[in-house]
PDB file of C-alpha atoms in Angstrom:
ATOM      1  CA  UNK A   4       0.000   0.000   0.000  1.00 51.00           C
ATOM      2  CA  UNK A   5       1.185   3.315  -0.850  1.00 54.00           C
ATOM      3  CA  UNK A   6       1.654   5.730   1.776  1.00 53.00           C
ATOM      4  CA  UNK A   7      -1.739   8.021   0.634  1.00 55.00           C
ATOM      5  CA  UNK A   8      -3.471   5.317   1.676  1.00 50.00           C
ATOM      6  CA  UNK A   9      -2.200   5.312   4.888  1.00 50.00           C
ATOM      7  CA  UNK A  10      -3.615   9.038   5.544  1.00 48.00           C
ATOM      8  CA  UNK A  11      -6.726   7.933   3.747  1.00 69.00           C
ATOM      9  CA  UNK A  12      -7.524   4.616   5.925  1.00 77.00           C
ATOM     10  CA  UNK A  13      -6.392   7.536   9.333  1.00 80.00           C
ATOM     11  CA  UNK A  14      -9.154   9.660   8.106  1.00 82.00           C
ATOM     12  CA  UNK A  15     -11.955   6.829   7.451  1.00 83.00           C
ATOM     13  CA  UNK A  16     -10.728   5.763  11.036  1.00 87.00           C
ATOM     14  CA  UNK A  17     -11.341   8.994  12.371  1.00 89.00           C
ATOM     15  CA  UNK A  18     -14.468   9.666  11.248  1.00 90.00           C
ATOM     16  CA  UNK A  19     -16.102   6.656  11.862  1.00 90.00           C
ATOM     17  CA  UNK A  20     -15.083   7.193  15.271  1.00 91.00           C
ATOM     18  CA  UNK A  21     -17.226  10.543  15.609  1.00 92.00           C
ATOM     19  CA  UNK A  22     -19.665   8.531  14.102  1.00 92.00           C
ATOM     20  CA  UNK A  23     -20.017   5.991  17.017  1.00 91.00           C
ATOM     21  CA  UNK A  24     -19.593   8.911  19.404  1.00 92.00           C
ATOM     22  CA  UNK A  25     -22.144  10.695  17.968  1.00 93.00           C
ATOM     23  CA  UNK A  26     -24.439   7.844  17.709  1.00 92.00           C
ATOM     24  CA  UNK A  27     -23.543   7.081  21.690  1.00 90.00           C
ATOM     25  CA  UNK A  28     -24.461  10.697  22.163  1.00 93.00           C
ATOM     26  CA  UNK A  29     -27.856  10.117  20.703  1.00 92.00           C
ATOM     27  CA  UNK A  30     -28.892   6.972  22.576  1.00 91.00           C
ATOM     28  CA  UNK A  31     -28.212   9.403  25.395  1.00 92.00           C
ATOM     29  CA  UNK A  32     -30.519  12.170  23.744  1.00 94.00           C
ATOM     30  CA  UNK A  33     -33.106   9.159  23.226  1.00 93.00           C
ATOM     31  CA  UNK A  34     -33.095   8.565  26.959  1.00 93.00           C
ATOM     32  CA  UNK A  35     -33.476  12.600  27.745  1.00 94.00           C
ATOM     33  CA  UNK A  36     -36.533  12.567  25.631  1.00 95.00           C
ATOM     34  CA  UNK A  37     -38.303   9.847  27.005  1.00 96.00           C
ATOM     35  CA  UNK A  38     -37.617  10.981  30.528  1.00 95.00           C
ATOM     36  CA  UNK A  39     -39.310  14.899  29.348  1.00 96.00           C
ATOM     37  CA  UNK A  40     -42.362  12.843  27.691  1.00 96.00           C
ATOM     38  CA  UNK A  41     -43.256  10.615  30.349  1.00 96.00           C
ATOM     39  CA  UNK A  42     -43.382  13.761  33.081  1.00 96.00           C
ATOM     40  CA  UNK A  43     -45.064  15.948  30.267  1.00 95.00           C
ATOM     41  CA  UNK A  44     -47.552  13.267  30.026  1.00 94.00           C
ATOM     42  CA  UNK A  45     -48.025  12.540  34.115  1.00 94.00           C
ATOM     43  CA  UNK A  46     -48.202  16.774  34.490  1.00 93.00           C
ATOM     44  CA  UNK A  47     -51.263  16.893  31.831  1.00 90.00           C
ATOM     45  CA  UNK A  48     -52.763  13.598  33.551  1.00 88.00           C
ATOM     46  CA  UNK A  49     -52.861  15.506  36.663  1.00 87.00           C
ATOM     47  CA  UNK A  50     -53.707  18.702  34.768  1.00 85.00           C
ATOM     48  CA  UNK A  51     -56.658  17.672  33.195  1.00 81.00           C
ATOM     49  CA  UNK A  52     -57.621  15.876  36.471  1.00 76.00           C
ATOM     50  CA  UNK A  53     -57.908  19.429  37.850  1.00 70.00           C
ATOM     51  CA  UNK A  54     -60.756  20.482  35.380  1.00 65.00           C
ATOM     52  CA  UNK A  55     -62.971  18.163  36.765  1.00 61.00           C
ATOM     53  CA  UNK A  56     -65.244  17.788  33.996  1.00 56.00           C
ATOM     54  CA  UNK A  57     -62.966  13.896  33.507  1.00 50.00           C
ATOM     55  CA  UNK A  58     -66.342  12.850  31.553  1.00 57.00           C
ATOM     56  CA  UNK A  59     -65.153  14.756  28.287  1.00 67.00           C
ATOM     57  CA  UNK A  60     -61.375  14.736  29.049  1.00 67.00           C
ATOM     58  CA  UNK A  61     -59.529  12.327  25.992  1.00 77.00           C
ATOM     59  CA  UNK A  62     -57.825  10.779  29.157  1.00 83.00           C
ATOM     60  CA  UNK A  63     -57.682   7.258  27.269  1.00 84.00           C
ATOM     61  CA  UNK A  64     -56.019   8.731  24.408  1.00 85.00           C
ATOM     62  CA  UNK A  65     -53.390  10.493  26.362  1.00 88.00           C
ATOM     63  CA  UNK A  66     -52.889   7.469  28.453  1.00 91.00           C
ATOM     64  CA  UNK A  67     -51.327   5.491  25.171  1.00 93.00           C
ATOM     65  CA  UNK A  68     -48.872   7.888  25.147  1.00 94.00           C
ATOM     66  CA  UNK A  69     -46.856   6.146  27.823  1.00 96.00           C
ATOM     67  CA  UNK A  70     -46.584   2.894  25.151  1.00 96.00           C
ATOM     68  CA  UNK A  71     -45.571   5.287  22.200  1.00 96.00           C
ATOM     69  CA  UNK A  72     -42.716   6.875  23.773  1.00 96.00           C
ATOM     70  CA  UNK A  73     -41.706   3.338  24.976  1.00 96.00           C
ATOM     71  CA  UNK A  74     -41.689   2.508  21.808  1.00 96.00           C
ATOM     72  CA  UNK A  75     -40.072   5.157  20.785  1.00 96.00           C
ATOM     73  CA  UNK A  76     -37.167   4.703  23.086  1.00 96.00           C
ATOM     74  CA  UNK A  77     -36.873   0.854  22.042  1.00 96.00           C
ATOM     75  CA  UNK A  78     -36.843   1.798  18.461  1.00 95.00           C
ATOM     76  CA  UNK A  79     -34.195   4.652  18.799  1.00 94.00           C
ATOM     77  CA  UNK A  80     -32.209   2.291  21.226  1.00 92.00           C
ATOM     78  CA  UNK A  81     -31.964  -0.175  18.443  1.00 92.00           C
ATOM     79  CA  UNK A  82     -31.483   2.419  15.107  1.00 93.00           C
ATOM     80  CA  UNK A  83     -28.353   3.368  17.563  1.00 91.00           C
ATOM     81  CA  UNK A  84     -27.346  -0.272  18.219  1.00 90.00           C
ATOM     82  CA  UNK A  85     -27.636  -1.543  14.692  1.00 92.00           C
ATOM     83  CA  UNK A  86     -25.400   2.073  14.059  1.00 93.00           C
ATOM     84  CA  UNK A  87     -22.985   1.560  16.324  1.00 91.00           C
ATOM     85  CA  UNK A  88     -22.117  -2.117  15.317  1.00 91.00           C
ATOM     86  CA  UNK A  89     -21.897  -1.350  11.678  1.00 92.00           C
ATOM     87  CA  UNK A  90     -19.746   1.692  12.357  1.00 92.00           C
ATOM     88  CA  UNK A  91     -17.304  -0.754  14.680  1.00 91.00           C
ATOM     89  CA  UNK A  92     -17.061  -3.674  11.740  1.00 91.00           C
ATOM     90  CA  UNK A  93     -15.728  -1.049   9.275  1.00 91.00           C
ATOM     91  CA  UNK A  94     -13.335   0.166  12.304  1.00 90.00           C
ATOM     92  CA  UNK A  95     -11.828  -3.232  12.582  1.00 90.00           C
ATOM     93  CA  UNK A  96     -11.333  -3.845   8.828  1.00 90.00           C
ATOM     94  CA  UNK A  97      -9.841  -0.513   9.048  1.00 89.00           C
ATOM     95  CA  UNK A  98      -7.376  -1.945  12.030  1.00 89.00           C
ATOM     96  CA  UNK A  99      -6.563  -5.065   9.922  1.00 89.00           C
ATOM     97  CA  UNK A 100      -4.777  -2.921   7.283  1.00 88.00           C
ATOM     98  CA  UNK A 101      -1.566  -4.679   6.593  1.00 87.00           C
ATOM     99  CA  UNK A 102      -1.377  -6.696   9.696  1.00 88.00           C
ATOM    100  CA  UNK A 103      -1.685  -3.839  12.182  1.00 86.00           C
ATOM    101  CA  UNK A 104      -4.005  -5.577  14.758  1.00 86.00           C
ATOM    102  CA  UNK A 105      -1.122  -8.143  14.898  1.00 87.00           C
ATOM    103  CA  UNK A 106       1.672  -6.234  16.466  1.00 86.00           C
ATOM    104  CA  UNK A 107      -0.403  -2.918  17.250  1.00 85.00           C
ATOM    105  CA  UNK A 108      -3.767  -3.340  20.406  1.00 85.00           C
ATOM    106  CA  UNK A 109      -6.752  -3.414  18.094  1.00 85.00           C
ATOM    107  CA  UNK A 110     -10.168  -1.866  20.183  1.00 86.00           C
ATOM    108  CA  UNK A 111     -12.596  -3.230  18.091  1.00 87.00           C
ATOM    109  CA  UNK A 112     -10.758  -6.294  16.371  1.00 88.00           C
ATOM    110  CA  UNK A 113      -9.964  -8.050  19.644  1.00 87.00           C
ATOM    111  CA  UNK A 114     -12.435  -9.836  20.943  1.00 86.00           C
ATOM    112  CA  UNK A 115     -11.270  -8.811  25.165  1.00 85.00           C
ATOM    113  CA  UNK A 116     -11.834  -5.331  24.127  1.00 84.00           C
ATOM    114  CA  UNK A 117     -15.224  -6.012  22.427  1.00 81.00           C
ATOM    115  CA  UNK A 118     -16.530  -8.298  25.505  1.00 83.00           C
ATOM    116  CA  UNK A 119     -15.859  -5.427  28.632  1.00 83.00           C
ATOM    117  CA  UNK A 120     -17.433  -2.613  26.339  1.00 82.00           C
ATOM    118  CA  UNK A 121     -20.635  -5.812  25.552  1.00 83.00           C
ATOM    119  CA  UNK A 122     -20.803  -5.652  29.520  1.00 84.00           C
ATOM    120  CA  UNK A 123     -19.990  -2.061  30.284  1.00 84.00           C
ATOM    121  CA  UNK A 124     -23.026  -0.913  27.595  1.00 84.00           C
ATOM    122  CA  UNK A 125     -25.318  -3.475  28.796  1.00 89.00           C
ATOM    123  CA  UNK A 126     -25.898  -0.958  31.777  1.00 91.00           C
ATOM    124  CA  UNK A 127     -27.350   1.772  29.462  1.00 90.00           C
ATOM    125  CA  UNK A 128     -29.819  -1.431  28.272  1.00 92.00           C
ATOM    126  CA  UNK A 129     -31.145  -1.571  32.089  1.00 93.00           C
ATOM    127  CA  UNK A 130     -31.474   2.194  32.439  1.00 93.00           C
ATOM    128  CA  UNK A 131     -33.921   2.090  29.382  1.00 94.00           C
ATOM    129  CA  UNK A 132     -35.487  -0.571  30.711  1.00 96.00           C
ATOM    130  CA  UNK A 133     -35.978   0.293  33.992  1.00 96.00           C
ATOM    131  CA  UNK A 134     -37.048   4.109  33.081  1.00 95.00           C
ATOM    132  CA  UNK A 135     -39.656   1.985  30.353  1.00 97.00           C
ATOM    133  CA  UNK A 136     -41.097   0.068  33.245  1.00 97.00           C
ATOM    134  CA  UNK A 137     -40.920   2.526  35.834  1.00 96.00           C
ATOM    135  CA  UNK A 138     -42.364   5.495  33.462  1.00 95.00           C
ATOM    136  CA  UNK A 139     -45.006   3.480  32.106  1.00 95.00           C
ATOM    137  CA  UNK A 140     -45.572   1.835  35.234  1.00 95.00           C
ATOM    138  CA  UNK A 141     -46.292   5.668  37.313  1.00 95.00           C
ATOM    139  CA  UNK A 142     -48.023   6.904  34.498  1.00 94.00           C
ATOM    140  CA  UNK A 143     -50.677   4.341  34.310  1.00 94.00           C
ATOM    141  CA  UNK A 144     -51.037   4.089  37.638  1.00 93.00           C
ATOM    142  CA  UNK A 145     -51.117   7.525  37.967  1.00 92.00           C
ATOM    143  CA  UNK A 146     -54.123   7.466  35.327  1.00 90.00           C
ATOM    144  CA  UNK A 147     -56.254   4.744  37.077  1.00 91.00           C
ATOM    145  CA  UNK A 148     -55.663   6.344  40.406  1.00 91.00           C
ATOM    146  CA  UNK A 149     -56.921   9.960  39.186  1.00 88.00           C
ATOM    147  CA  UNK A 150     -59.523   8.316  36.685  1.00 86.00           C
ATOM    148  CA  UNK A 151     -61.022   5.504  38.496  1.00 87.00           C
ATOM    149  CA  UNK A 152     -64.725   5.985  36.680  1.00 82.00           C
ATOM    150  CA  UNK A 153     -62.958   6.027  33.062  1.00 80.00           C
ATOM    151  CA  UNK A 154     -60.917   3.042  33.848  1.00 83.00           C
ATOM    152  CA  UNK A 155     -63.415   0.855  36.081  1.00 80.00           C
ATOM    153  CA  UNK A 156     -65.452   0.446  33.176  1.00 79.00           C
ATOM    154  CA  UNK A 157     -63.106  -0.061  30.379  1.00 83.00           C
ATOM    155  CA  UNK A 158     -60.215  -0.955  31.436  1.00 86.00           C
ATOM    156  CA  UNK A 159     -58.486  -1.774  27.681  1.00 89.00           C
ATOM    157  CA  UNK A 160     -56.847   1.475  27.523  1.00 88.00           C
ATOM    158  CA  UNK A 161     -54.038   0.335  30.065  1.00 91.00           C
ATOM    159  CA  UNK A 162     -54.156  -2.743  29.432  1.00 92.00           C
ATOM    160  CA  UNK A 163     -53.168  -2.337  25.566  1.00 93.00           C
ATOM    161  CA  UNK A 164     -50.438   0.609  27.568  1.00 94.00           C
ATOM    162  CA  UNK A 165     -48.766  -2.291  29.512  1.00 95.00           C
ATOM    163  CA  UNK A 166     -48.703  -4.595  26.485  1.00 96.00           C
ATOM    164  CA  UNK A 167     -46.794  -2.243  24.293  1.00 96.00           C
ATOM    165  CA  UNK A 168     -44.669  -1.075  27.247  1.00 96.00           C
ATOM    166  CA  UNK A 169     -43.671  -4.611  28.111  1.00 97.00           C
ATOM    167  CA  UNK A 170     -42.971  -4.846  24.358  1.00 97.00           C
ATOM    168  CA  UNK A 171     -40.793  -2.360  24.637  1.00 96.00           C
ATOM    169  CA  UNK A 172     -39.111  -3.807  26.889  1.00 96.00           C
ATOM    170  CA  UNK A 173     -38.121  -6.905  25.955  1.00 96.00           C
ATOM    171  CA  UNK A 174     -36.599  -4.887  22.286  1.00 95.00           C
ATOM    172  CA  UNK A 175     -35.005  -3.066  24.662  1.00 94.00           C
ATOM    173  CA  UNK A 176     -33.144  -5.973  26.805  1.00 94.00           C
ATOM    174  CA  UNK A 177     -32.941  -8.067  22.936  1.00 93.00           C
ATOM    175  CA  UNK A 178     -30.866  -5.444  22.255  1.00 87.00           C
ATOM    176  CA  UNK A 179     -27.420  -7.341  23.409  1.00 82.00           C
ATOM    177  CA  UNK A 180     -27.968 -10.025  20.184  1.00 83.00           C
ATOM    178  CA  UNK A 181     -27.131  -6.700  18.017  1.00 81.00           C
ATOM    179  CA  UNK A 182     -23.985  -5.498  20.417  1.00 84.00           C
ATOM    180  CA  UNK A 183     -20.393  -5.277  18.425  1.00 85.00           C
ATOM    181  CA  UNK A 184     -18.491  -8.631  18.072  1.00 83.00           C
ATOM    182  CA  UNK A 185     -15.619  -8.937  16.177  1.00 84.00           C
ATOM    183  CA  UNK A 186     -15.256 -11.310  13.877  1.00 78.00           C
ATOM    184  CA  UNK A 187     -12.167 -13.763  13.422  1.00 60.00           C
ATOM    185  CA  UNK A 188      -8.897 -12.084  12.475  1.00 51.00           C
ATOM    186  CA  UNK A 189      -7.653 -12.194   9.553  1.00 49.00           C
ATOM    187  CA  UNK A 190      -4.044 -12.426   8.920  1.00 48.00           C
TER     188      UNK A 190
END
């Protein structure tokens, strides 16, 4: 290989770097706006609550909000997965070059590396989880607690809520079959 190529592969390698940071950065952003929809959607819960006319309030639309930003969140968390693992293939091809990963520590070729950041992202997994569970869980709660009347008689609204939600869920903690592994070196 010539030596432009070199300074060409440095770039690529560079670049898709800020890629997976950015990407990282927006699973983060994902978790920020569930978090601000969930207590946007508990504040009007209690909001409307306060009218008391609850006979004409759309309290069983509002309440399926709680699934869609689960959703939301498990979709996002996996677009960001799927990112990141594609972005950290082409990083080890790139670290293969001419033998480098053989004489030079190789982050994503080596499968040690690949393993403790597996375990170490696994935790951002449970935080979605957990915030899925325990948003959902508050906010329908919340809902049958302030709404009894609404909910006593048809109770399908939350029900269908805590379906999607544990939906959600289980993309959510699925997501470790999509994590980064490196495949066998080449030589």
């Amino acid at each position: 290989m010539s030596a432009k190529s070199f300074v060409d592969a440095n770039y690529r390698f560079v670049a898709a770097y800020q890629e997976v940071n950015a990407r990282i950065g927006q699973r983060q952003q994902a978790l920020a706006l569930y978090v601000t929809l969930v207590v946007s959607l508990l504040a009007a819960l209690v909001a409307l609550r306060i009218q008391r006319d609850s006979i004409v309030l759309p309290v069983e639309w509002l309440v399926q909000g709680f699934p869609v930003a689960a959703a939301c969140l498990a979709l996002l968390n996996h677009k960001s997965e799927r990112a990141i693992t594609n972005l950290r293939q082409f990083l080890s091809e790139l670290e293969q070059l001419e033998g480098a990963h053989q004489h030079l520590p190789s982050y994503n070729t080596d499968a040690r590396w690949a393993a403790q950041a597996n375990k170490a992202r696994r935790f951002h997994d449970h935080a979605c989880a957990v915030l899925v569970l325990g948003g959902s869980g508050v906010g329908l709660a919340t809902a049958w607690n302030l709404y009894p009347d609404r909910f006593g008689a048809s109770a399908w609204p939350l029900w269908l809520s805590a379906g999607v939600t544990l939906v959600s869920v289980g993309i959510i903690l699925l997501s470790t079959r999509w994590h980064y592994l490196p495949k066998a070196r080449k030589s």
